[in-house]
Short mmCIF file of C-alpha atoms in Angstrom, two decimals:
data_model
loop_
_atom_site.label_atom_id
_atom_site.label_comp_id
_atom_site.label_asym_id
_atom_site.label_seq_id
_atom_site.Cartn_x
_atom_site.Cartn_y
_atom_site.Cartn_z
CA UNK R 121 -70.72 53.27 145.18
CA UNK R 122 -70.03 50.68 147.64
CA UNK R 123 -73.21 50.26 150.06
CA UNK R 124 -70.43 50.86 153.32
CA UNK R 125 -69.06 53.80 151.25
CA UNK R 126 -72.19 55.08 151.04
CA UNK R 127 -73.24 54.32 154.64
CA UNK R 128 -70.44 56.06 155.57
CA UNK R 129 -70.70 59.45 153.70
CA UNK R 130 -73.54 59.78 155.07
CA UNK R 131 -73.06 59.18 158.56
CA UNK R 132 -70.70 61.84 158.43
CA UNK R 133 -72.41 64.56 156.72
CA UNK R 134 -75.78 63.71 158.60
CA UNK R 135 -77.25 66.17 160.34
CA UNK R 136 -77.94 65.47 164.19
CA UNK R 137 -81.95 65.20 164.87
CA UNK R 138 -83.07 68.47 166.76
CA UNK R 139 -79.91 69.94 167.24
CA UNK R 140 -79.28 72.24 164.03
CA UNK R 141 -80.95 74.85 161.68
CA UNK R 142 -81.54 73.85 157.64
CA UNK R 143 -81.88 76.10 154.84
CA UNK R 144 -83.59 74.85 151.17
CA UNK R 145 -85.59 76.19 148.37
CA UNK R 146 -87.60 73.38 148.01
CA UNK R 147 -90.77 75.27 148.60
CA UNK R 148 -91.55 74.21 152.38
CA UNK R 149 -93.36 76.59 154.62
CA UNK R 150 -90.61 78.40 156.89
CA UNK R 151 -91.14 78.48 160.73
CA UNK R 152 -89.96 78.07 164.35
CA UNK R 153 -86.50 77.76 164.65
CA UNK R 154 -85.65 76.21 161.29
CA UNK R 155 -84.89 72.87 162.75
CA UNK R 156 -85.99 70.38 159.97
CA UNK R 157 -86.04 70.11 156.39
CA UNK R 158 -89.98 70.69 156.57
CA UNK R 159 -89.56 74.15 158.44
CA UNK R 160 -86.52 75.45 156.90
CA UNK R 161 -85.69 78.93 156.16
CA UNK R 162 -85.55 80.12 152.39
CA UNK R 163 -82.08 81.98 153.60
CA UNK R 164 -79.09 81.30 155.04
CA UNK R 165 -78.86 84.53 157.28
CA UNK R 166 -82.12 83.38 159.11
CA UNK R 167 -81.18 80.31 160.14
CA UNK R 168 -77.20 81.28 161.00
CA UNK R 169 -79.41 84.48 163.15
CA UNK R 170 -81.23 81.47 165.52
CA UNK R 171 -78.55 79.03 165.58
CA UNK R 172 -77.06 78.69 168.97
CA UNK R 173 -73.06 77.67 169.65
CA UNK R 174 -71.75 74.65 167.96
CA UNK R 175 -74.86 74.67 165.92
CA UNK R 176 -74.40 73.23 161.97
CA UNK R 177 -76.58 75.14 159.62
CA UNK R 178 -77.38 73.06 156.67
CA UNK R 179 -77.74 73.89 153.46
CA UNK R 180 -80.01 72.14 150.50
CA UNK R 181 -78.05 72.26 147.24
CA UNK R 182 -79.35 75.71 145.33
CA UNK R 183 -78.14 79.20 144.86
CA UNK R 184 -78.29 81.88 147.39
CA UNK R 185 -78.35 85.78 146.53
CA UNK R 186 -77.77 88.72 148.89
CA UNK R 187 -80.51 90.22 150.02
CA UNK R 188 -80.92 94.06 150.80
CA UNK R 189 -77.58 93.99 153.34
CA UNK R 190 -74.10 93.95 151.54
CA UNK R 191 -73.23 90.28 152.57
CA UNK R 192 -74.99 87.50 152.07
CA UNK R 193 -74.30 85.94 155.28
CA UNK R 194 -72.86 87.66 158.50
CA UNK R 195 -71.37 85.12 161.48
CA UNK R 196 -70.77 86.06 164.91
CA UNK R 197 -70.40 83.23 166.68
CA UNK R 198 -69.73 79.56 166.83
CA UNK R 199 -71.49 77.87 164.65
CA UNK R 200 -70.93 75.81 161.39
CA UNK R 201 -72.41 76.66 157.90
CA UNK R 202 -72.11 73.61 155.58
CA UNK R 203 -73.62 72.51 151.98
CA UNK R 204 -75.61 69.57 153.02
CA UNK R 205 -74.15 66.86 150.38
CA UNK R 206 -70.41 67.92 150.83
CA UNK R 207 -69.93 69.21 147.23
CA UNK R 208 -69.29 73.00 147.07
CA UNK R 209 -70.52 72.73 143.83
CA UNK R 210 -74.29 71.73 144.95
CA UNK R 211 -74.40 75.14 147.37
CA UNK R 212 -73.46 78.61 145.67
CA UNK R 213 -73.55 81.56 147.57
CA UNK R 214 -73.99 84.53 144.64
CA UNK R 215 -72.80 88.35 144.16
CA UNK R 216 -75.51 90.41 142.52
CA UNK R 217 -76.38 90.32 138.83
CA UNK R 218 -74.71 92.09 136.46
CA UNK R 219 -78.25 93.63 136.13
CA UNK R 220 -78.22 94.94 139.32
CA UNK R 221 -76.49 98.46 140.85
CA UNK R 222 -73.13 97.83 141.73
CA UNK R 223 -72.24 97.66 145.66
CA UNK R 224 -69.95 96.19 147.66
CA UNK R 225 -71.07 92.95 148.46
CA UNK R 226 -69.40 90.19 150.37
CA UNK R 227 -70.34 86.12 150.76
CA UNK R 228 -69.59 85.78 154.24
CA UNK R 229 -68.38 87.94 156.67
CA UNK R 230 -66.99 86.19 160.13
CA UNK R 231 -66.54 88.11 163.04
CA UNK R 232 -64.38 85.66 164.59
CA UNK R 233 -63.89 87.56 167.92
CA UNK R 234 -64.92 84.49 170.05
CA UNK R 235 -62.87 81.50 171.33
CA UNK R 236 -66.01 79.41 169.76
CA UNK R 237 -65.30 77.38 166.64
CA UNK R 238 -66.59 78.53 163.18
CA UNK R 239 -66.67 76.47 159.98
CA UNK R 240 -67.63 76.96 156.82
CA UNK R 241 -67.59 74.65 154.49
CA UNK R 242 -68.57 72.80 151.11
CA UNK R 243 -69.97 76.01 149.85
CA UNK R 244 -69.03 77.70 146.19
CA UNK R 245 -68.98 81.53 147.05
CA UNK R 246 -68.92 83.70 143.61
CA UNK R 247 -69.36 86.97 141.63
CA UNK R 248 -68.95 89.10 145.31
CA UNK R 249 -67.28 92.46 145.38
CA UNK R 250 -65.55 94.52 147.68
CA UNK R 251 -64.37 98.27 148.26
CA UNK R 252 -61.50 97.19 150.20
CA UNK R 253 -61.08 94.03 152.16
CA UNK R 254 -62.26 90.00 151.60
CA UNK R 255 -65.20 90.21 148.78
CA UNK R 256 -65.35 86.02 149.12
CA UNK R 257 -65.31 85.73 152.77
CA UNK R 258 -63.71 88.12 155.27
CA UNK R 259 -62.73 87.14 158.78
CA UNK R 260 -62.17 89.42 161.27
CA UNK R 261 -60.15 88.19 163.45
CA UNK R 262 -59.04 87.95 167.04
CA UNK R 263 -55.44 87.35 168.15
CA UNK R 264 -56.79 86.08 171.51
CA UNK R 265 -58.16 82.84 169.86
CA UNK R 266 -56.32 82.03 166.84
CA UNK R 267 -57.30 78.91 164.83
CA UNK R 268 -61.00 78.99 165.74
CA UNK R 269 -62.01 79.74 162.14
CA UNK R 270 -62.08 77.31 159.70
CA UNK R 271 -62.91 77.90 155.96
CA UNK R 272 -62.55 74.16 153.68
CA UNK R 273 -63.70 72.92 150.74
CA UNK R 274 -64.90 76.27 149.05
#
């Protein structure tokens, strides 16, 4: 790859200094606010829970599992939930095993009842269930603000 191209990738998918949340499993010690690769939370919900408006939470390449809830991540305002290198391959959001009881359990659920932008994207979402609406990601939706949910590259 071209050393501009490269520049250039990564100037765009760069996370601003101080300003978001980051999520890895690359055995750092969690704490604060979640606001560097050395403090970041082992799961998504955590960080998404702290972030404030117009936030980006990033996320370290790795798969993330639900936890005890029945999604694995629940947004309620604007903020943006990314996979950190911009392949949704590298960032996998996962159903429960096939070892596991079966329940209803979605990837994302987005309350979208806010004129705030949401994003998600560059995320693989898989093997999630549902007993009757959006077992990927389900957006609940407001016809007051339309278009302030964005879902790409998933």
């Amino acid at each position: 790859m071209a050393p501009a191209l490269a520049a250039l990738i990564w100037s765009v998918n760069a996370p601003r200094a101080g300003a978001d949340r980051y999520v890895a499993q690359a055995g750092q010690t969690p704490s604060g606010g979640y606001t560097s690769w050395d403090t970041a939370s082992t799961n998504i919900q955590d960080a998404v829970s702290v972030a404030d408006i117009d936030e980006t939470v990033w996320i370290s390449n790795g798969v993330y599992t639900v936890g005890l809830s029945n999604q694995i991540v629940y947004i309620n305002r604007g903020v943006k939930l990314r996979g950190f290198s911009g392949n949704r391959d590298d960032v996998i959001l996962e159903g429960p095993a096939a070892n596991e009881p079966a329940r209803s359990t979605r990837g994302v659920y987005i309350s979208s009842a806010t004129n705030n932008y949401i994003l998600v994207d560059s995320i693989t979402i898989s093997n999630c269930t549902s007993t009757d609406y959006g077992a990927g990601i389900y957006i609940v939706g407001n016809a007051t603000y339309p278009g302030t949910t964005e879902v790409r590259n998933c």
